[in-house]
């Protein structure tokens, strides 16, 4: 029991755990965050304020969270998985009932000075809950209908609640992240094929009943950008102009005309990648993509080293979430998918996504630190 | 690790590997897309980015000045104190306007239109609130600045006419270009808020030279159209200065002397044709066109019976009356139809057929020779002379003196006047020329019409003894003198000319002459003049029987026009002057005294003896020297 609480144990003292953290990986995260700082300085015409300085503080707090999360015993996280998920789900229901409306959607709950976005919490707890669930069942059981019911419920409940806020980006993230964990857990291809077919069949229904008018408008705009050149299509067109005019080597730091003349919308958040590509060109944009790939590569390696299915699935869950952030954001700004409000991880300005990600990387690191710990099948047996 | 765990691990590994390939594929796709946008399409998008950010703006050039012959500024540019509103800086536009209204005049209508504008356009676009503020008002806005967030005092350039109405018909005015101007010249310069186009007079005639060359600023604008910086600047060129032949001191003197009357005075150099003063009263304030008239002001201008908007010196056409008598006398001498000493008896009446022609002096002048007839302006004598000359010869001589002709004068709107002829009458009325019409043409009545400018030219040609001088107003434009074609020579017989000129001298300088009371003597320099009274109504037989009504008894618009033409000095003449006072009553009572004062002032100043500015010299403000 003692090693659960900390102090001494099989894995050693907390200090040993801190030393055991994969610091090269943490350094890599720092490099990516620094790219973000640089761009935020550029957004502010060379000033640290108002964005870069605050982002730096957030990242520092995020690093603290990462270390703390990493050194907490992995079995505690497993024990907390279901209760945490239940709490997040409850909070999502609360948002539905009494949430604050911001940016045209209900996303927050105000706790005095503190503002909680339960959908972010759900990104972590869903990964934990699914990882715990699949950790507890065998490979054969994964593909049995009865055993599939629980994970499907775990995924669809929050997805529907978040979609109602409405927040298409986050619900996509939750759904795809959740289903990729089912995939990694080893669900049979037969089911995958069926699910794919069902998803296709559900598309028109989703279009008709699930998507909000603004979401439909974005998709239509994407399909025919010229039809709305001053509205939503304008953003994508201007983003493409910014990227294209950046060329191979870019216009130079602080020199992006499109960004600095406000042709780019939301350049400190959703369109920060465009600004990077305008100022540093194809070289700069590809470098950032390479750094992201490196993070994902490390993640895969850490997952493969974990002795527990829980650890492996948690790491992959975090990685898939991270990957989805990257893919949705970048393919949006290059005009490959409709406009979806998803930030570029670690680079875009914003506290919530940063905290979620750093918490996630904390879990990833926790798996790494506890890679050799045997995690029992059921949490009950832990306590 | 158990077997079952191992199975799970293997399944996981395979799936993770698949996912990794998928990830690589997705990254590859994004990289390919980036390559497409940033390499293949780079040129196209770079151009679009340039288009996005660069906006050429026209810099309105400083308008050239208009100077008088001595370099005195007649039209210049002056700092204009304005107030603009930038709505984005104002907390509450309505409140700010309310407090501003306490400081400077701001009517409700204007406030409403400003509010409307503030709501309809981007809130960083400045709105002009007031212009042409006095220094005092402007200072008040500056002092109260901190309370007036969003209100900005600015200094611009605007046209300035220091002599206001004194020169209004010569200079014309500047005004906002209208749709026709913009259609004619599509240059974006004409669409600038600040730009003004010459609307009349010299401002219009030399507009292209005064305008200058516009400059350009290539400014960087952001997505909202806000200017954030300047990339390139091509400076324009200020307009050319225009120098006139006017001597503004005389112009001002003449205009002030004529204030209150409706009429015109033209003073010119009899040799060069330089117009030294060209007055048309009443004038208007040229700033009205620059700033815009209020509907009340505009209505007042249009309804004014004295017609301040018409340049009477070139567009007012009047029967010249007796002012042409010296010229008719000279024509008669030249044609040999009369000897100078030959006397004609004036009984006050001359019957012709069933009609009777009258002299202005009811009971007649008695025996009149040529000199006496001019001196006393005897109509009967000139009926006789006219009868002897005939209309064809009178037409020829009147035209030689410059009547019935446009001079391509340097002002728009010049009217030709009218010298009637047999052909003209037949063509316009279909009726043949009547003998009686010849008689009344001989005393400057009937169909004969002349502008004050033509009367001045006629007098100049009479005084210079033979040069077909043409009037001119432009001395130089920019660094170029305005070239004039060579003058034709009229060639009068010197002896005849001396006799005719002497007769005109008698009018002013001999006891009994109709203008003796308005004689001039400046250091021995005297003026020769001729009065004229042009009838504007028909006097009926019944009225003649009961006694012709005196001018004072008639409503203003039925009174006779008063005219006077003069040249000076009598010996070696240089100046010719024509004065017309509309409905002034009689030439000797109304026009002659004004002409006397103007000529006296002219002889005192004697502007032709002083050297005028050269267009090659840099003319700086010489105000005060004039």
PDB file of C-alpha atoms in Angstrom, chain A residues 134-135 137 139-140 183-184 186-187 189 238 240-241 243-245 247-248 257-258 261-263 273 277 281-282 285 289 292-293 296 300 303-304 309 312-313 316 320 323 326-327 330 334-336 377, chain B residues 1-2 4-5 7-9 11-20 23-24 26-27 29-31 33-35 37-39 41-43 45-50 52-53 122 220-224 228:
ATOM      1  CA  UNK A 134     -10.240  -2.433 -21.922  1.00  0.00           C
ATOM      2  CA  UNK A 135      -7.510  -3.170 -19.412  1.00  0.00           C
ATOM      3  CA  UNK A 137     -11.330  -7.422 -20.323  1.00  0.00           C
ATOM      4  CA  UNK A 139      -9.025  -9.621 -26.298  1.00  0.00           C
ATOM      5  CA  UNK A 140     -11.865 -12.062 -27.016  1.00  0.00           C
ATOM      6  CA  UNK A 183      -9.628   0.009 -32.393  1.00  0.00           C
ATOM      7  CA  UNK A 184      -6.340  -0.254 -30.490  1.00  0.00           C
ATOM      8  CA  UNK A 186      -8.248  -5.002 -30.738  1.00  0.00           C
ATOM      9  CA  UNK A 187     -11.875  -4.975 -31.840  1.00  0.00           C
ATOM     10  CA  UNK A 189     -12.348  -6.024 -38.269  1.00  0.00           C
ATOM     11  CA  UNK A 238      -7.066  34.781 -46.639  1.00  0.00           C
ATOM     12  CA  UNK A 240      -4.432  30.328 -48.161  1.00  0.00           C
ATOM     13  CA  UNK A 241      -3.144  33.667 -49.446  1.00  0.00           C
ATOM     14  CA  UNK A 243       0.392  30.504 -46.708  1.00  0.00           C
ATOM     15  CA  UNK A 244       0.994  30.867 -50.420  1.00  0.00           C
ATOM     16  CA  UNK A 245       2.636  34.249 -50.156  1.00  0.00           C
ATOM     17  CA  UNK A 247       6.679  30.691 -50.023  1.00  0.00           C
ATOM     18  CA  UNK A 248       9.508  28.366 -49.138  1.00  0.00           C
ATOM     19  CA  UNK A 257       1.708  41.071 -44.077  1.00  0.00           C
ATOM     20  CA  UNK A 258      -1.469  39.036 -44.076  1.00  0.00           C
ATOM     21  CA  UNK A 261      -2.751  43.609 -41.379  1.00  0.00           C
ATOM     22  CA  UNK A 262      -5.561  41.583 -39.815  1.00  0.00           C
ATOM     23  CA  UNK A 263      -6.486  39.750 -42.969  1.00  0.00           C
ATOM     24  CA  UNK A 273      -0.150  27.887 -38.005  1.00  0.00           C
ATOM     25  CA  UNK A 277       3.806  29.363 -42.433  1.00  0.00           C
ATOM     26  CA  UNK A 281       7.525  29.522 -45.060  1.00  0.00           C
ATOM     27  CA  UNK A 282       7.295  25.865 -45.973  1.00  0.00           C
ATOM     28  CA  UNK A 285       5.761  24.837 -41.165  1.00  0.00           C
ATOM     29  CA  UNK A 289       5.122  19.233 -38.220  1.00  0.00           C
ATOM     30  CA  UNK A 292       4.961  17.022 -33.659  1.00  0.00           C
ATOM     31  CA  UNK A 293       5.771  13.729 -35.355  1.00  0.00           C
ATOM     32  CA  UNK A 296       4.056  11.147 -31.430  1.00  0.00           C
ATOM     33  CA  UNK A 300       4.371   5.273 -29.497  1.00  0.00           C
ATOM     34  CA  UNK A 303       3.279   2.895 -25.137  1.00  0.00           C
ATOM     35  CA  UNK A 304       5.185  -0.108 -26.443  1.00  0.00           C
ATOM     36  CA  UNK A 309      -2.706  -2.479 -21.341  1.00  0.00           C
ATOM     37  CA  UNK A 312      -0.545   1.546 -23.372  1.00  0.00           C
ATOM     38  CA  UNK A 313      -4.101   2.699 -24.005  1.00  0.00           C
ATOM     39  CA  UNK A 316      -2.247   6.124 -27.149  1.00  0.00           C
ATOM     40  CA  UNK A 320      -4.482  10.345 -30.573  1.00  0.00           C
ATOM     41  CA  UNK A 323      -2.697  14.051 -33.162  1.00  0.00           C
ATOM     42  CA  UNK A 326      -2.780  18.835 -34.992  1.00  0.00           C
ATOM     43  CA  UNK A 327      -4.568  17.285 -37.941  1.00  0.00           C
ATOM     44  CA  UNK A 330      -3.620  22.228 -39.806  1.00  0.00           C
ATOM     45  CA  UNK A 334      -4.687  24.818 -45.347  1.00  0.00           C
ATOM     46  CA  UNK A 335      -8.250  24.557 -46.569  1.00  0.00           C
ATOM     47  CA  UNK A 336      -8.625  20.777 -46.558  1.00  0.00           C
ATOM     48  CA  UNK A 377      -6.972  -6.360 -13.948  1.00  0.00           C
TER      49      UNK A 377
ATOM     50  CA  UNK B   1       3.302 -11.104 -18.819  1.00  0.00           C
ATOM     51  CA  UNK B   2       0.629 -13.702 -19.243  1.00  0.00           C
ATOM     52  CA  UNK B   4      -3.455 -13.491 -22.711  1.00  0.00           C
ATOM     53  CA  UNK B   5      -1.691 -10.243 -22.019  1.00  0.00           C
ATOM     54  CA  UNK B   7      -2.013 -11.636 -27.209  1.00  0.00           C
ATOM     55  CA  UNK B   8      -3.393  -8.265 -26.268  1.00  0.00           C
ATOM     56  CA  UNK B   9       0.022  -6.717 -26.591  1.00  0.00           C
ATOM     57  CA  UNK B  11      -2.932  -7.011 -31.192  1.00  0.00           C
ATOM     58  CA  UNK B  12      -2.205  -3.577 -29.774  1.00  0.00           C
ATOM     59  CA  UNK B  13       1.146  -3.439 -31.527  1.00  0.00           C
ATOM     60  CA  UNK B  14      -0.327  -4.285 -34.892  1.00  0.00           C
ATOM     61  CA  UNK B  15      -3.088  -1.750 -34.505  1.00  0.00           C
ATOM     62  CA  UNK B  16      -0.678   0.912 -33.202  1.00  0.00           C
ATOM     63  CA  UNK B  17       1.548   0.295 -36.208  1.00  0.00           C
ATOM     64  CA  UNK B  18      -1.446   0.709 -38.521  1.00  0.00           C
ATOM     65  CA  UNK B  19      -2.380   3.910 -36.745  1.00  0.00           C
ATOM     66  CA  UNK B  20       1.162   5.165 -37.091  1.00  0.00           C
ATOM     67  CA  UNK B  23      -0.620   9.265 -39.034  1.00  0.00           C
ATOM     68  CA  UNK B  24       2.359   9.443 -41.342  1.00  0.00           C
ATOM     69  CA  UNK B  26      -2.029  12.328 -42.766  1.00  0.00           C
ATOM     70  CA  UNK B  27       1.112  14.348 -42.070  1.00  0.00           C
ATOM     71  CA  UNK B  29      -0.973  14.888 -46.990  1.00  0.00           C
ATOM     72  CA  UNK B  30      -0.719  18.112 -45.030  1.00  0.00           C
ATOM     73  CA  UNK B  31       2.900  18.560 -46.068  1.00  0.00           C
ATOM     74  CA  UNK B  33      -0.827  20.554 -49.371  1.00  0.00           C
ATOM     75  CA  UNK B  34       1.647  23.003 -47.878  1.00  0.00           C
ATOM     76  CA  UNK B  35       4.010  22.332 -50.778  1.00  0.00           C
ATOM     77  CA  UNK B  37       0.237  26.260 -51.592  1.00  0.00           C
ATOM     78  CA  UNK B  38       3.676  27.539 -50.703  1.00  0.00           C
ATOM     79  CA  UNK B  39       5.672  26.412 -53.700  1.00  0.00           C
ATOM     80  CA  UNK B  41       0.932  28.451 -56.051  1.00  0.00           C
ATOM     81  CA  UNK B  42       3.252  30.834 -54.274  1.00  0.00           C
ATOM     82  CA  UNK B  43       3.401  33.455 -57.019  1.00  0.00           C
ATOM     83  CA  UNK B  45      -0.917  34.018 -53.672  1.00  0.00           C
ATOM     84  CA  UNK B  46       1.923  36.506 -53.256  1.00  0.00           C
ATOM     85  CA  UNK B  47       0.234  38.757 -55.790  1.00  0.00           C
ATOM     86  CA  UNK B  48      -3.023  38.455 -53.950  1.00  0.00           C
ATOM     87  CA  UNK B  49      -1.330  39.341 -50.691  1.00  0.00           C
ATOM     88  CA  UNK B  50       0.095  42.490 -52.313  1.00  0.00           C
ATOM     89  CA  UNK B  52      -4.682  42.957 -50.197  1.00  0.00           C
ATOM     90  CA  UNK B  53      -2.393  45.318 -48.504  1.00  0.00           C
ATOM     91  CA  UNK B 122     -16.317  51.708 -40.158  1.00  0.00           C
ATOM     92  CA  UNK B 220      -0.648  49.616 -46.515  1.00  0.00           C
ATOM     93  CA  UNK B 221      -4.166  48.899 -45.425  1.00  0.00           C
ATOM     94  CA  UNK B 222      -5.442  46.141 -43.222  1.00  0.00           C
ATOM     95  CA  UNK B 223      -8.458  43.952 -43.836  1.00  0.00           C
ATOM     96  CA  UNK B 224     -10.784  46.694 -42.606  1.00  0.00           C
ATOM     97  CA  UNK B 228      -1.323  51.212 -41.105  1.00  0.00           C
TER      98      UNK B 228
END
